[in-house]
Each structure stands twice: as C-alpha cells, then as structure tokens.
CSV table of C-alpha atoms and ligand atoms in Angstrom, one decimal:
chain,number,residue,atom,x,y,z
B,1,MET,CA,-18.3,-193.4,80.0
B,2,ASN,CA,-19.6,-189.9,80.4
B,3,MET,CA,-20.7,-188.6,76.9
B,4,ASP,CA,-19.8,-185.0,77.5
B,5,SER,CA,-16.3,-185.7,78.5
B,6,ALA,CA,-15.9,-188.1,75.6
B,7,LEU,CA,-17.0,-185.4,73.1
B,8,GLU,CA,-14.7,-182.9,74.8
B,9,ARG,CA,-11.8,-185.3,74.4
B,10,LEU,CA,-12.7,-185.9,70.8
B,11,ASN,CA,-12.9,-182.1,70.0
B,12,SER,CA,-9.8,-181.3,71.8
B,13,ARG,CA,-7.8,-184.0,70.0
B,14,ASP,CA,-4.6,-182.5,68.5
B,15,PRO,CA,-4.6,-182.9,64.7
B,16,CYS,CA,-1.1,-184.0,65.1
B,17,THR,CA,-2.4,-187.1,66.7
B,18,ARG,CA,-4.4,-188.0,63.4
B,19,PRO,CA,-3.0,-190.9,61.4
B,20,LYS,CA,0.2,-189.9,59.5
B,21,SER,CA,-1.0,-191.3,56.1
B,22,SER,CA,-4.1,-189.1,55.9
B,23,ARG,CA,-2.1,-186.0,56.8
B,24,VAL,CA,0.4,-186.8,53.9
B,25,SER,CA,-2.3,-187.4,51.4
B,26,GLU,CA,-4.1,-184.2,52.4
B,27,SER,CA,-1.0,-182.0,52.0
B,28,PHE,CA,-0.3,-183.9,48.7
B,29,LYS,CA,-3.8,-182.9,47.5
B,30,ARG,CA,-3.3,-179.3,48.5
B,31,VAL,CA,0.1,-179.1,46.8
B,32,GLY,CA,-1.3,-180.9,43.8
B,33,ILE,CA,-4.2,-178.5,43.5
B,34,LEU,CA,-1.9,-175.5,43.8
B,35,VAL,CA,0.5,-176.9,41.2
B,36,LEU,CA,-2.4,-177.7,38.8
B,37,ALA,CA,-3.8,-174.1,39.3
B,38,VAL,CA,-0.4,-172.6,38.6
B,39,VAL,CA,0.1,-174.8,35.5
B,40,LEU,CA,-3.4,-174.0,34.2
B,41,THR,CA,-2.9,-170.3,34.8
B,42,LEU,CA,0.4,-170.4,33.0
B,43,ALA,CA,-1.0,-172.4,30.1
B,44,CYS,CA,-3.9,-169.9,29.9
B,45,LEU,CA,-1.4,-167.0,29.9
B,46,VAL,CA,0.7,-168.7,27.3
B,47,ALA,CA,-2.4,-169.4,25.1
B,48,ILE,CA,-3.6,-165.8,25.5
B,49,GLY,CA,-0.1,-164.4,24.8
B,50,PHE,CA,0.0,-166.6,21.7
B,51,LEU,CA,-3.4,-165.5,20.5
B,52,VAL,CA,-2.5,-161.8,21.2
B,53,LYS,CA,0.8,-162.3,19.2
B,54,ILE,CA,-1.1,-163.9,16.3
B,55,TYR,CA,-3.6,-161.0,16.4
B,56,LEU,CA,-0.8,-158.3,16.6
B,57,ASP,CA,1.3,-160.0,13.9
B,58,HIS,CA,-1.8,-160.0,11.6
B,59,HIS,CA,-2.7,-156.4,12.2
B,60,TYR,CA,0.4,-154.5,13.3
B,61,LEU,CA,4.1,-154.1,12.8
B,62,PHE,CA,6.2,-153.6,15.9
B,63,CYS,CA,8.3,-150.4,15.8
B,64,LYS,CA,11.3,-150.3,18.0
B,65,GLN,CA,11.7,-146.5,18.0
B,66,PRO,CA,9.5,-145.0,19.1
B,67,LEU,CA,8.2,-148.2,20.8
B,68,LYS,CA,4.7,-148.6,19.1
B,69,LEU,CA,2.5,-150.7,17.0
B,70,VAL,CA,2.0,-149.5,13.4
B,71,PRO,CA,-1.2,-150.8,11.7
B,72,LEU,CA,-0.3,-152.9,8.7
B,73,LYS,CA,-2.3,-150.4,6.5
B,74,GLN,CA,0.5,-147.9,7.2
B,75,VAL,CA,3.3,-150.4,6.4
B,76,CYS,CA,4.8,-149.8,2.9
B,77,ASP,CA,2.6,-146.7,2.3
B,78,GLY,CA,5.5,-144.4,1.5
B,79,GLN,CA,5.3,-142.6,4.9
B,80,LEU,CA,7.8,-143.3,7.7
B,81,ASP,CA,6.1,-144.3,10.9
B,82,CYS,CA,9.1,-145.8,12.7
B,83,LEU,CA,12.2,-143.6,13.2
B,84,GLN,CA,14.5,-146.4,12.0
B,85,GLY,CA,12.2,-146.9,8.9
B,86,GLU,CA,11.3,-150.6,9.7
B,87,ASP,CA,7.8,-149.9,8.3
B,88,GLU,CA,9.1,-148.8,4.9
B,89,ALA,CA,12.1,-151.2,4.6
B,90,ASN,CA,11.6,-154.6,2.9
B,91,CYS,CA,8.7,-153.4,0.8
B,92,PRO,CA,8.0,-154.0,-2.9
B,93,GLN,CA,10.0,-151.5,-4.9
B,94,TRP,CA,9.0,-149.5,-7.9
B,95,VAL,CA,11.1,-149.6,-11.1
B,96,PRO,CA,9.9,-147.1,-13.7
B,97,GLU,CA,10.1,-148.0,-17.3
B,98,GLY,CA,13.6,-146.9,-18.4
B,99,PRO,CA,15.1,-146.7,-21.9
B,100,PRO,CA,14.5,-149.8,-24.0
B,101,ALA,CA,17.1,-152.6,-24.1
B,102,ARG,CA,19.4,-152.2,-27.0
B,103,ALA,CA,18.9,-155.8,-28.1
B,104,ARG,CA,15.9,-157.9,-28.9
B,105,VAL,CA,15.1,-161.3,-30.5
B,106,SER,CA,12.6,-161.9,-33.2
B,107,LYS,CA,10.0,-164.7,-33.6
B,108,ASP,CA,11.8,-165.4,-36.9
B,109,ARG,CA,14.2,-168.1,-35.7
B,110,SER,CA,15.2,-166.1,-32.7
B,111,ILE,CA,17.2,-163.7,-34.9
B,112,LEU,CA,19.1,-161.0,-32.8
B,113,GLN,CA,18.5,-157.4,-33.5
B,114,VAL,CA,20.5,-154.5,-32.1
B,115,LEU,CA,19.8,-150.8,-31.8
B,116,ASN,CA,22.1,-148.3,-33.5
B,117,SER,CA,21.7,-145.5,-31.0
B,118,ASN,CA,23.0,-142.9,-33.5
B,119,THR,CA,20.3,-143.6,-36.1
B,120,GLY,CA,17.6,-145.2,-33.9
B,121,ALA,CA,17.4,-148.1,-36.4
B,122,TRP,CA,17.3,-151.8,-35.5
B,123,SER,CA,19.5,-154.2,-37.5
B,124,CYS,CA,20.5,-157.9,-37.5
B,125,VAL,CA,24.0,-158.8,-36.5
B,126,CYS,CA,26.6,-160.4,-38.8
B,127,HIS,CA,27.6,-163.9,-37.6
B,128,ASP,CA,31.2,-163.7,-38.9
B,129,HIS,CA,32.9,-162.1,-35.9
B,130,PHE,CA,30.2,-162.8,-33.3
B,131,THR,CA,31.8,-164.5,-30.2
B,132,PRO,CA,30.5,-166.1,-27.0
B,133,ALA,CA,31.6,-163.0,-25.1
B,134,LEU,CA,29.5,-160.8,-27.4
B,135,ALA,CA,26.6,-163.3,-27.0
B,136,ARG,CA,26.9,-163.0,-23.2
B,137,ALA,CA,27.1,-159.2,-23.2
B,138,THR,CA,24.0,-159.1,-25.5
B,139,CYS,CA,22.0,-161.4,-23.3
B,140,GLU,CA,23.0,-159.3,-20.3
B,141,GLN,CA,21.4,-156.3,-22.1
B,142,MET,CA,18.2,-158.3,-21.7
B,143,GLY,CA,18.9,-159.2,-18.1
B,144,TYR,CA,20.0,-162.8,-18.6
B,145,SER,CA,23.0,-164.2,-16.7
B,146,SER,CA,23.0,-167.8,-18.1
B,147,THR,CA,25.4,-169.0,-20.8
B,148,PRO,CA,23.8,-168.3,-24.2
B,149,THR,CA,24.0,-170.3,-27.4
B,150,PHE,CA,24.0,-168.9,-30.9
B,151,HIS,CA,24.4,-169.9,-34.6
B,152,GLY,CA,24.3,-168.3,-38.0
B,153,VAL,CA,21.1,-168.3,-40.2
B,154,GLU,CA,20.4,-167.0,-43.6
B,155,VAL,CA,18.1,-164.1,-44.2
B,156,GLY,CA,16.4,-162.9,-47.3
B,157,ALA,CA,17.7,-159.8,-49.1
B,158,GLU,CA,14.5,-158.0,-48.1
B,159,GLN,CA,15.8,-158.0,-44.5
B,160,LEU,CA,17.2,-154.4,-44.5
B,161,PRO,CA,19.3,-152.7,-43.4
B,162,PRO,CA,22.3,-155.1,-43.9
B,163,PRO,CA,23.7,-156.9,-40.9
B,164,TYR,CA,25.8,-154.8,-38.5
B,165,GLU,CA,28.9,-155.8,-36.6
B,166,VAL,CA,28.9,-155.5,-32.8
B,167,VAL,CA,32.0,-155.1,-30.6
B,168,LEU,CA,32.5,-155.1,-26.9
B,169,SER,CA,33.3,-151.8,-25.3
B,170,ASN,CA,33.7,-151.6,-21.5
B,171,GLY,CA,31.8,-154.9,-21.2
B,172,SER,CA,28.8,-153.8,-23.1
B,173,ILE,CA,27.9,-154.2,-26.8
B,174,GLN,CA,28.5,-151.4,-29.2
B,175,VAL,CA,27.1,-151.4,-32.8
B,176,LEU,CA,29.6,-150.5,-35.5
B,177,GLU,CA,28.6,-148.6,-38.6
B,178,PRO,CA,28.5,-151.0,-41.5
B,179,GLY,CA,32.0,-150.9,-42.9
B,180,ARG,CA,33.3,-154.5,-43.1
B,181,LYS,CA,31.2,-156.6,-45.4
B,182,CYS,CA,29.4,-159.5,-43.8
B,183,LEU,CA,31.1,-162.1,-45.9
B,184,SER,CA,29.2,-165.2,-44.8
B,185,GLY,CA,25.9,-163.3,-45.3
B,186,LEU,CA,24.7,-165.1,-42.1
B,187,VAL,CA,23.1,-163.4,-39.2
B,188,VAL,CA,23.1,-164.3,-35.5
B,189,SER,CA,20.2,-166.4,-34.1
B,190,LEU,CA,20.5,-166.1,-30.3
B,191,PHE,CA,19.1,-168.1,-27.3
B,192,CYS,CA,19.8,-166.4,-24.0
B,193,SER,CA,18.5,-169.3,-21.9
B,194,SER,CA,17.0,-172.7,-22.3
B,195,CYS,CA,13.3,-172.3,-21.4
B,196,GLY,CA,9.7,-173.4,-22.1
B,197,GLN,CA,10.4,-177.2,-22.2
B,198,SER,CA,7.6,-179.2,-20.8
B,199,GLY,CA,8.0,-182.9,-19.9
B,200,ARG,CA,4.4,-183.7,-21.0
B,201,THR,CA,1.8,-182.5,-23.5
B,202,PRO,CA,-1.5,-181.3,-22.2
B,203,ARG,CA,-4.4,-183.1,-23.9
B,204,VAL,CA,-7.6,-182.4,-22.0
B,205,LEU,CA,-10.0,-179.7,-23.0
B,206,GLY,CA,-11.9,-177.9,-20.2
B,207,GLY,CA,-10.6,-177.7,-16.6
B,208,SER,CA,-8.7,-180.8,-15.5
B,209,PRO,CA,-6.1,-181.8,-13.0
B,210,ALA,CA,-2.5,-181.1,-14.2
B,211,ALA,CA,0.9,-182.6,-13.5
B,212,ILE,CA,3.7,-180.1,-12.5
B,213,GLU,CA,6.0,-181.8,-15.1
B,214,THR,CA,3.6,-180.4,-17.8
B,215,TRP,CA,3.9,-176.9,-16.4
B,216,PRO,CA,7.2,-176.9,-14.4
B,217,TRP,CA,7.4,-173.1,-14.3
B,218,GLN,CA,4.2,-172.8,-12.3
B,219,VAL,CA,4.6,-171.7,-8.6
B,220,SER,CA,2.3,-170.8,-5.7
B,221,LEU,CA,3.0,-167.4,-4.0
B,222,GLN,CA,2.1,-167.7,-0.4
B,223,TYR,CA,1.8,-165.0,2.3
B,224,ARG,CA,2.0,-166.3,5.8
B,225,LYS,CA,1.6,-169.9,4.4
B,226,GLU,CA,-1.6,-168.9,2.6
B,227,HIS,CA,-1.8,-169.3,-1.2
B,228,ILE,CA,-2.5,-165.8,-2.7
B,229,CYS,CA,-1.4,-166.0,-6.3
B,230,GLY,CA,0.2,-168.1,-9.0
B,231,GLY,CA,3.5,-167.2,-10.7
B,232,SER,CA,5.9,-168.4,-13.4
B,233,ILE,CA,9.6,-169.1,-13.0
B,234,ILE,CA,11.3,-167.1,-15.8
B,235,GLY,CA,14.9,-167.6,-14.7
B,236,PRO,CA,16.8,-169.4,-11.9
B,237,GLY,CA,16.0,-166.8,-9.2
B,238,TRP,CA,13.0,-165.0,-10.8
B,239,VAL,CA,9.3,-165.3,-10.7
B,240,LEU,CA,6.9,-163.3,-12.8
B,241,THR,CA,3.5,-162.5,-11.3
B,242,ALA,CA,0.8,-159.8,-10.9
B,243,ALA,CA,1.3,-156.6,-8.9
B,244,HIS,CA,-2.1,-156.7,-7.3
B,245,CYS,CA,-1.0,-159.8,-5.3
B,246,PHE,CA,1.1,-157.5,-3.1
B,247,LYS,CA,-1.6,-154.9,-2.5
B,248,ASN,CA,-2.6,-155.9,1.0
B,249,ASN,CA,0.4,-158.2,1.6
B,250,PRO,CA,3.4,-155.9,1.4
B,251,ILE,CA,5.9,-157.5,3.9
B,252,ILE,CA,8.5,-159.2,1.9
B,253,GLN,CA,9.7,-161.6,4.7
B,254,SER,CA,6.2,-163.0,5.0
B,255,TRP,CA,6.2,-164.3,1.4
B,256,ARG,CA,7.3,-167.7,0.2
B,257,VAL,CA,7.3,-169.2,-3.2
B,258,LYS,CA,6.4,-172.9,-3.5
B,259,ALA,CA,7.8,-174.7,-6.5
B,260,GLY,CA,8.0,-178.2,-8.0
B,261,SER,CA,4.6,-179.6,-7.0
B,262,ASP,CA,1.1,-179.8,-8.4
B,263,LEU,CA,-0.2,-179.9,-4.8
B,264,LEU,CA,-0.6,-176.7,-2.9
B,265,SER,CA,0.5,-178.3,0.3
B,266,GLY,CA,3.6,-180.3,-0.5
B,267,ALA,CA,6.6,-178.6,-2.1
B,268,ALA,CA,9.9,-176.9,-1.6
B,269,THR,CA,9.6,-173.2,-0.5
B,270,PHE,CA,11.9,-170.4,-1.5
B,271,ALA,CA,12.3,-167.2,0.5
B,272,VAL,CA,11.8,-163.9,-1.3
B,273,GLU,CA,14.6,-161.3,-1.5
B,274,LYS,CA,12.9,-158.5,-3.4
B,275,VAL,CA,9.7,-157.6,-5.2
B,276,PHE,CA,9.6,-155.2,-8.1
B,277,LEU,CA,6.5,-153.4,-9.4
B,278,ALA,CA,6.0,-151.4,-12.6
B,279,GLU,CA,4.2,-148.6,-10.8
B,280,VAL,CA,3.9,-147.4,-7.2
B,281,THR,CA,0.1,-146.9,-7.1
B,282,PRO,CA,-1.4,-147.2,-10.5
B,283,ALA,CA,-4.3,-145.0,-11.5
B,284,SER,CA,-6.4,-148.1,-11.8
B,285,PRO,CA,-5.5,-151.3,-10.1
B,286,LYS,CA,-6.0,-153.0,-13.4
B,287,ASP,CA,-3.1,-151.1,-15.0
B,288,ASN,CA,0.5,-152.3,-15.0
B,289,ASP,CA,-0.5,-155.5,-13.2
B,290,ILE,CA,2.9,-157.0,-13.4
B,291,ALA,CA,5.6,-157.8,-10.7
B,292,LEU,CA,8.9,-159.6,-10.6
B,293,VAL,CA,9.9,-161.5,-7.5
B,294,LYS,CA,13.6,-162.1,-6.9
B,295,LEU,CA,14.2,-165.2,-4.8
B,296,ARG,CA,16.9,-165.5,-2.1
B,297,SER,CA,18.2,-168.7,-3.7
B,298,PRO,CA,17.9,-169.9,-7.3
B,299,VAL,CA,15.5,-172.7,-8.3
B,300,HIS,CA,17.5,-175.3,-10.2
B,301,ASP,CA,16.3,-177.0,-13.3
B,302,THR,CA,14.6,-180.4,-12.5
B,303,ASP,CA,11.7,-182.3,-14.1
B,304,SER,CA,9.3,-180.3,-12.0
B,305,THR,CA,11.0,-176.9,-11.9
B,306,LYS,CA,12.1,-175.2,-15.2
B,307,PRO,CA,11.8,-171.6,-16.5
B,308,ILE,CA,9.2,-170.5,-19.1
B,309,CYS,CA,10.3,-168.4,-22.1
B,310,LEU,CA,9.3,-164.7,-22.5
B,311,PRO,CA,7.5,-163.8,-25.7
B,312,TYR,CA,9.3,-162.4,-28.7
B,313,PHE,CA,9.0,-158.7,-29.2
B,314,ASP,CA,7.4,-159.1,-32.6
B,315,GLU,CA,5.0,-162.0,-32.0
B,316,GLU,CA,1.5,-160.7,-32.2
B,317,LEU,CA,-1.0,-163.5,-31.7
B,318,VAL,CA,-4.2,-163.6,-33.7
B,319,PRO,CA,-7.6,-163.9,-32.1
B,320,GLY,CA,-8.6,-167.6,-31.9
B,321,THR,CA,-5.0,-168.7,-31.1
B,322,PRO,CA,-5.2,-171.6,-28.6
B,323,LEU,CA,-3.7,-170.8,-25.2
B,324,TRP,CA,-3.5,-172.5,-21.9
B,325,VAL,CA,-4.2,-171.3,-18.3
B,326,ILE,CA,-3.2,-173.1,-15.1
B,327,GLY,CA,-3.6,-172.5,-11.4
B,328,TRP,CA,-4.9,-173.4,-8.0
B,329,GLY,CA,-7.7,-170.8,-8.1
B,330,TYR,CA,-11.4,-171.1,-7.4
B,331,MET,CA,-13.1,-173.9,-9.3
B,332,GLU,CA,-16.3,-171.7,-9.5
B,333,GLU,CA,-17.0,-168.0,-8.9
B,334,HIS,CA,-17.6,-168.2,-5.1
B,335,GLY,CA,-15.8,-171.5,-4.6
B,336,LYS,CA,-12.6,-172.4,-2.9
B,337,LEU,CA,-9.0,-173.0,-3.9
B,338,SER,CA,-8.1,-176.3,-5.5
B,339,GLU,CA,-5.5,-178.4,-3.7
B,340,ARG,CA,-4.5,-179.9,-7.1
B,341,LEU,CA,-3.2,-177.7,-10.0
B,342,GLN,CA,-5.8,-177.3,-12.8
B,343,GLN,CA,-5.2,-176.7,-16.5
B,344,ALA,CA,-7.6,-175.5,-19.2
B,345,GLU,CA,-7.5,-174.5,-22.8
B,346,VAL,CA,-8.8,-171.1,-23.9
B,347,GLN,CA,-8.5,-168.8,-26.9
B,348,LEU,CA,-7.2,-165.3,-27.5
B,349,ILE,CA,-10.2,-163.0,-27.9
B,350,ASP,CA,-9.9,-159.9,-29.9
B,351,LYS,CA,-9.6,-156.7,-27.8
B,352,ARG,CA,-12.3,-154.7,-29.6
B,353,SER,CA,-15.0,-157.3,-29.1
B,354,CYS,CA,-13.8,-157.9,-25.5
B,355,ASN,CA,-14.2,-154.2,-24.8
B,356,GLN,CA,-17.5,-153.8,-26.6
B,357,ALA,CA,-19.1,-156.9,-25.1
B,358,ALA,CA,-18.1,-156.4,-21.5
B,359,TYR,CA,-15.4,-154.0,-20.4
B,360,HIS,CA,-16.3,-150.6,-22.0
B,361,GLY,CA,-12.7,-149.7,-23.0
B,362,ASP,CA,-11.0,-150.8,-19.7
B,363,VAL,CA,-9.0,-153.4,-21.7
B,364,THR,CA,-5.9,-151.4,-22.8
B,365,ASP,CA,-3.3,-152.1,-25.4
B,366,ARG,CA,-1.2,-153.6,-22.7
B,367,MET,CA,-3.8,-156.3,-21.8
B,368,LEU,CA,-5.1,-159.4,-23.6
B,369,CYS,CA,-8.5,-161.1,-23.3
B,370,ALA,CA,-8.8,-164.9,-23.4
B,371,GLY,CA,-11.6,-167.4,-22.8
B,372,LEU,CA,-14.2,-169.3,-24.7
B,373,PRO,CA,-17.0,-167.5,-26.6
B,374,GLN,CA,-19.5,-169.7,-24.8
B,375,GLY,CA,-17.8,-169.1,-21.4
B,376,GLY,CA,-17.4,-172.0,-18.9
B,377,VAL,CA,-13.6,-172.1,-19.1
B,378,ASP,CA,-11.8,-169.3,-17.3
B,379,THR,CA,-9.4,-168.3,-14.6
B,380,CYS,CA,-10.7,-167.1,-11.2
B,381,GLN,CA,-9.6,-165.8,-7.8
B,382,GLY,CA,-6.4,-167.5,-6.7
B,383,ASP,CA,-5.2,-167.9,-10.4
B,384,SER,CA,-4.0,-164.3,-10.5
B,385,GLY,CA,-0.3,-163.9,-11.3
B,386,GLY,CA,-0.2,-167.2,-13.1
B,387,PRO,CA,0.6,-167.5,-16.8
B,388,LEU,CA,-1.4,-167.4,-20.0
B,389,LEU,CA,0.6,-169.8,-22.2
B,390,TYR,CA,1.3,-170.1,-25.8
B,391,SER,CA,3.2,-172.9,-27.5
B,392,SER,CA,5.2,-172.6,-30.7
B,393,GLY,CA,7.5,-175.6,-30.2
B,394,HIS,CA,8.5,-174.1,-26.8
B,395,TRP,CA,6.1,-172.6,-24.2
B,396,GLN,CA,6.0,-168.8,-23.7
B,397,VAL,CA,4.2,-166.7,-21.0
B,398,VAL,CA,2.3,-164.3,-23.2
B,399,GLY,CA,0.0,-163.0,-20.4
B,400,ILE,CA,-0.4,-162.8,-16.6
B,401,VAL,CA,-3.8,-163.6,-15.0
B,402,SER,CA,-5.0,-160.1,-13.9
B,403,TRP,CA,-8.8,-159.4,-13.7
B,404,GLY,CA,-12.2,-160.0,-15.2
B,405,GLN,CA,-15.9,-159.8,-14.3
B,406,GLY,CA,-16.9,-163.0,-12.6
B,407,CYS,CA,-15.4,-166.3,-13.6
B,408,GLY,CA,-16.5,-168.3,-16.7
B,409,THR,CA,-19.5,-166.1,-17.6
B,410,PRO,CA,-20.1,-165.9,-21.4
B,411,SER,CA,-19.0,-162.5,-22.9
B,412,THR,CA,-16.9,-161.5,-19.8
B,413,PRO,CA,-13.6,-163.2,-20.6
B,414,GLY,CA,-10.5,-163.2,-18.4
B,415,VAL,CA,-8.2,-160.2,-18.8
B,416,TYR,CA,-4.4,-160.7,-18.8
B,417,THR,CA,-1.4,-158.3,-18.6
B,418,SER,CA,0.3,-158.6,-22.0
B,419,VAL,CA,3.9,-159.7,-21.1
B,420,ARG,CA,5.1,-158.5,-24.6
B,421,ALA,CA,4.2,-154.9,-23.6
B,422,TYR,CA,6.4,-155.1,-20.6
B,423,LEU,CA,9.5,-156.8,-22.1
B,424,ASP,CA,11.7,-153.7,-21.7
B,425,TRP,CA,10.5,-153.3,-18.1
B,426,ILE,CA,11.4,-157.0,-17.4
B,427,TYR,CA,14.8,-156.6,-19.1
B,428,ALA,CA,15.5,-153.4,-17.1
B,429,VAL,CA,14.6,-155.0,-13.7
B,430,ARG,CA,16.7,-158.1,-14.3
B,431,ARG,CA,19.6,-156.1,-15.7
B,432,SER,CA,19.6,-153.9,-12.6
B,433,GLU,CA,20.2,-157.0,-10.5
B,434,LEU,CA,22.9,-158.7,-12.5
J,501,4AZ,C1,-9.3,-162.6,-9.2
J,501,4AZ,O1,-10.1,-162.2,-8.4
J,501,4AZ,C2,-9.7,-162.9,-10.6
J,501,4AZ,N1,-12.1,-164.5,-14.7
J,501,4AZ,C3,-8.8,-163.5,-11.5
J,501,4AZ,C4,-9.2,-163.7,-12.8
J,501,4AZ,C5,-10.5,-163.4,-13.2
J,501,4AZ,C6,-11.4,-162.9,-12.3
J,501,4AZ,C7,-11.0,-162.6,-11.1
J,501,4AZ,C8,-10.9,-163.8,-14.6
J,501,4AZ,O2,-8.1,-162.8,-8.9
C-alpha cells in the first residue's frame, strides 16, 4: 500500500467514525471538568462571601436607610448614623440614681425599716397589722416581684423611734404617723426572696476547681459565643455584672448568659432583653462599674441555678473578713481562660492601706479591696463582673470584680465595686421593670 495515500486517509478520517465509547468518555470528561470548575468556583464564592460576612459582622452594622455600613465604634455612641436609628436601638441604657427606696432591710435579723417622707426618719414597722399584701408592696419598693415571707421579732427599747404602722395607698406603702400603739411590741422581719443558698460548702484555700452547685448564681456572659465576663443571678430574670463588660460589646442581641454549669462550654443559654448601666460614660472607667442584665426569660431555681442575696444596707464588713471569689478568668496574669470554674478565698483589705500601697486614691468609697497580703490569690481578666462573696448563714454578693493592677501581685489587690453603695440604684432599675 502507498504510504502517502494511507496517511491521507488517516488524516481525513471523520471523527464521527471514531469508536463511540471513546467519544462518550471524552465528552463526559469535558462536562465533568466544567461541572467541577463551576462547583469549585461556587464553593470559593460562598467561602469568600462567608468570610466577608464574618468580617463585616465583626466590624460593621448594616444600616437599611441610608444603605450603608456603620463601623461598630459608632454603634451605641449616642449619635444617630442610621435614619431609622438601628445603630442606637438595642443598646445598654443609662439609669441615673433616683430617689432612694422608701424601704430597706437591716442586717439585724432582716428587720424592715421604712422612710417617713415627712420627717425623713427611718423606723421599724409594727407587726400587728402587717399583711402579705403590705409585704409584697414593700418588697416591690425594692424591686422584688417574688412572694415575700415575714414574721414578728422583738427589738430592744433602744431601737427608737417606736415602730410605725404602714398602710397601702394606691398599691404602694404609706407610713402612718404613730397613733395606734404597737400592742405586740413586735416589729416586722422581712425576706423578699429566697436567696444565697448553696448546695455545698467551699473548703479549699487558694485557687481550686469549683462545682456550680456551690455557687449556683455564677453565670458566664458571652458576646458572640465568647466568654467576656462573669455575673451573678440576683433574681429570676436578673444578672448583676460590671459595666465595663459592655464597653466594646454594646449590641444587646449578640449577648448570651450561660447558667447552670461549671464548664464554660456546656450550659443552657439565655438571651438578653436589656442592659442597664449606672452612668453613660463615667469620668473614669473604674467608676460606677456596675450593670444589670435583664434576661428575655427567667432562670428557674434548680440545684445549679439559684439567686444570690444582695447585701444589707447597714452591713459594713471589717478588714480581714474572709470572702470568696469565683470565675473562669485567667489563671495567671498573661494566661488564658479556664474551662472549669475556679474558686478562691481572699480577705477584705482596708481601703486606706489599699490606696496608700498601690492605688493613690483611685479606690473610692464605692469600691472595696480584697486579696491576700502576700498576694498570689486574686481575680484576673475574664473574672470581671463576677461576685465577691460573703457568707453569714446565707451568701451575699458584696462586690463585683472590677479592676486592679496585674493579678495576684502582693500589695496590688483586686478592686471591687461595692454593691452596698448601689443598693438604691439596683432597687430603682428593678422597680422600673416590674
Ligand atoms: C480585668 O482585666 C481584671 N486583679 C480584673 C480583675 C483584676 C485585674 C484585672 C484584679 O478584667
């Protein structure tokens, strides 16, 4: 056979005359590559879109009108950037300190005192005609909505002025001038809520892992799933914490409260409805470091979730009083968060020596110092907002972890917001939400 004509025939061979199976597999390959390319491109686009969304969510708020991105720094800064006000809605709100509550309870057997607004004098209340309705109205004065309990107790003759009678007027308590004699001579001892009951007694000195049943009021406040601060349940839908936790994290919907677990990861979460601060922008971030978080749904009492008591208005603790601190904060100054709740025993340190030794007058009358003289046991970053605890049969939150120089260094103890100094503010906020 002639070679040229054979090549010619080979070259001119119609592709359609190639075997069918190879044609099918080739077009399969081509379609396959095309599909793979499209899928990969789409996956890349989705991944990029996802990353862009994460970036934008972390740095901007989306304004619908005008259509724009507002940097998070401008969110909740008091200036409207969105026409519909999205950037200033759902922000922590400021509640100034109003007039004091007209009722208070004493460390002396939880004896009720009421304010006579005419004379400005505080007095005990006669037990004779005190009713559950009066008890409820009195506790509402202090922002409590739960069913109170009360009983009569004897007081010494030195407890002057003599007990007053209170009556209900338009749903709130009214103090009567002493007219009727208090025949029983008994005064009202009032408990507005059951609180401060721990299932276990802490025993270990120095930092050690803690069980939530020992500290069932302890919660973790998380912003976008990240632990930022500790906090304490003080009522079914209320958490007490520090104001500085909200400084760079102002969007209420991004907060969750984790309760009922000593582990940071596993626990029930509660959405936040409102956040209240005692001051918009305090002169110093150390001042008025207190916040109240109102939850969207109440935390019910269980072995691992219970409220802590607020301190009595007249209970001033003496330096050296043993106190406890708890939290998931750093285990050392530049360390990392602890997955397991930690507990430690500290002591109240007198303000003067605290200021003299370390803080040059920055520790005000509305703050407390606590630690150990030799250092080593202290709160640290991530413990902020958590409680400084005192036990007198029941547990009370006497302080809120606020600030300090370093962690655990001798002569620079932890500084805490004094809860007792903010009782009227707490009462006013909770009363406003009854
Ligand atoms: C903080 O950064 C912090 N040692 C909390 C408590 C203390 C220091 C710092 C006290 O949140």
